[in-house]
Structure formats: C-alpha cells, structure tokens
Short mmCIF file of C-alpha atoms in Angstrom, two decimals:
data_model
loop_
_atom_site.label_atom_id
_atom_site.label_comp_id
_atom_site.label_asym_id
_atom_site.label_seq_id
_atom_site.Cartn_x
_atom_site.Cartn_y
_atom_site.Cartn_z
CA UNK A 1395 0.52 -36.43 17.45
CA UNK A 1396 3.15 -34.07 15.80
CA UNK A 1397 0.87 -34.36 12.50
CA UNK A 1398 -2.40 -33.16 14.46
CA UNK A 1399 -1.31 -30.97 16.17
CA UNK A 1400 0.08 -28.92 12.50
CA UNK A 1401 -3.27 -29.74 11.52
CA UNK A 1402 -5.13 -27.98 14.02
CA UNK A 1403 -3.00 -25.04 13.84
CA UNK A 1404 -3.03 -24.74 9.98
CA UNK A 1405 -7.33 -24.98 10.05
CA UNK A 1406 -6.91 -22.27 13.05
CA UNK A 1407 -4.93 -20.24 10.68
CA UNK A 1408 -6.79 -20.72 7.06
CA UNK A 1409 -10.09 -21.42 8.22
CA UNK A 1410 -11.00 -17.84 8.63
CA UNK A 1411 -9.85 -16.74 4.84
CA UNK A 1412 -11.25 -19.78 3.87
CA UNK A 1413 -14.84 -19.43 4.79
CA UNK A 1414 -14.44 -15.37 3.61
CA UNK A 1415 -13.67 -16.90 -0.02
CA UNK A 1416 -15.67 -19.92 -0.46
CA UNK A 1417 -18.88 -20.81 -2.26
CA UNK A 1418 -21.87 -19.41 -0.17
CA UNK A 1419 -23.97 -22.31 -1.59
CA UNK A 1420 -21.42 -24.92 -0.44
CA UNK A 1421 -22.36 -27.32 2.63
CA UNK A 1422 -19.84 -30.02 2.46
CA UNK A 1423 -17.48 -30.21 5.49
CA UNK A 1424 -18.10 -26.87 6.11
CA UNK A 1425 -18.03 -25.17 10.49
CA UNK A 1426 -21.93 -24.28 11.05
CA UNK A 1427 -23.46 -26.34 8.35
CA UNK A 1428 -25.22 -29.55 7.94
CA UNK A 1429 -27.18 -31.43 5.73
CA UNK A 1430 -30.21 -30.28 6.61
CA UNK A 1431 -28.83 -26.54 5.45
CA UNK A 1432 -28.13 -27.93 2.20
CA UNK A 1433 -31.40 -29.98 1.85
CA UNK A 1434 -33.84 -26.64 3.28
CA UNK A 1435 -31.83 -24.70 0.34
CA UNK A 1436 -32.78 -27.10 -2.26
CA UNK A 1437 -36.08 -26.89 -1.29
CA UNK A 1438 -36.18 -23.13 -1.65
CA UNK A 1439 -34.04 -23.08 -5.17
CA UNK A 1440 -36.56 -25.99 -6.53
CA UNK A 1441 -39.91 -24.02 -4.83
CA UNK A 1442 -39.39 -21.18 -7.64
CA UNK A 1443 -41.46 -21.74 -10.94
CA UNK A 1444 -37.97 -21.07 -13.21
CA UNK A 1445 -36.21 -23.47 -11.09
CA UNK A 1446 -33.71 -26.07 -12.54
CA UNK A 1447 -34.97 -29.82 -13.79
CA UNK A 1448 -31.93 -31.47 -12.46
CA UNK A 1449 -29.96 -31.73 -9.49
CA UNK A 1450 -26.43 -32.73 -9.53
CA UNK A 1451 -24.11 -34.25 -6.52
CA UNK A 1452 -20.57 -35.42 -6.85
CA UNK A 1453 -17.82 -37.38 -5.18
CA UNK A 1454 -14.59 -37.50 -6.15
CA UNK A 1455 -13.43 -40.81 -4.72
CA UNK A 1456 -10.06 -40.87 -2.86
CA UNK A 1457 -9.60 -37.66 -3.52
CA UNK A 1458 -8.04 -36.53 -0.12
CA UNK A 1459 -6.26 -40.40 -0.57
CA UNK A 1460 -4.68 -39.48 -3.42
CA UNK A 1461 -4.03 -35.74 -3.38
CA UNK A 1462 -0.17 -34.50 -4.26
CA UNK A 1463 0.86 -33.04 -0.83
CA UNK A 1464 4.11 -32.09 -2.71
CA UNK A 1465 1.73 -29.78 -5.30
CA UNK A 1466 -0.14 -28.57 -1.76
CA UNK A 1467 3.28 -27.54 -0.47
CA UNK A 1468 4.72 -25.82 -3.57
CA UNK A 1469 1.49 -23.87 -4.57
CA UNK A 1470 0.13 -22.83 -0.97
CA UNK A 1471 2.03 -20.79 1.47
CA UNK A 1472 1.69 -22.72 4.64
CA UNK A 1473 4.24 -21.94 6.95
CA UNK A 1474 5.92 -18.57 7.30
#
C-alpha cells in the first residue's frame, strides 16, 4: 500500500512537467489519449502526397521488468 501510495504522489508531482516536455506525437500511456488519437493522426500524416512509405511501432519487452531503479534513483531527483 506504502508503494502506491509513493506512486500516486510522485505521478501527481511529475506528471505535469512531464506532459510540458514530452513528444507531442506520442500516444502511449499517455492522460487524455487513446489509440484512436494515435490511429486518426496516422491517417492525417499518411493522407499527404509526400508522406512516409513506412510505419514503424516498437516494444521494448520487459522494459519496466527490468529497468535499474537504482540508475532511476541516482539520476532523477525524486524526493526533496
């Protein structure tokens, strides 16, 4: 419970500076968006005549799984 509880206050805290910062063309696990966001703006990038041949998607497997919390700690400032 402890554990959730830090988690809901950290994405209360960063979540804000977060979404000011991030990738306007991201859609992944993102407050607001869906799938259908991300699939309506493919449909308007790939609608133009100069438009890319390829689309790409990736998924880094595990990754939250296997992620160095110890790196997470050292690098970002997460408690005051």
């Amino acid at each position: 419970m402890f554990d959730r509880a830090m988690q809901a206050l950290f994405l209360l805290a960063y979540e804000p500076a977060a979404e000011v910062t991030a990738d306007l063309h991201s859609y992944g696990f993102r407050p607001k968006r869906s799938a259908a966001d991300a699939i309506e703006r493919c449909f308007v990038v790939l609608a133009q005549k100069a438009s890319a041949q390829w689309i790409l998607e990736g998924d880094i497997k595990g990754c939250f799984d296997n992620i160095s919390h110890a790196w997470i700690h050292q690098h970002l400032k997460l408690e005051p």
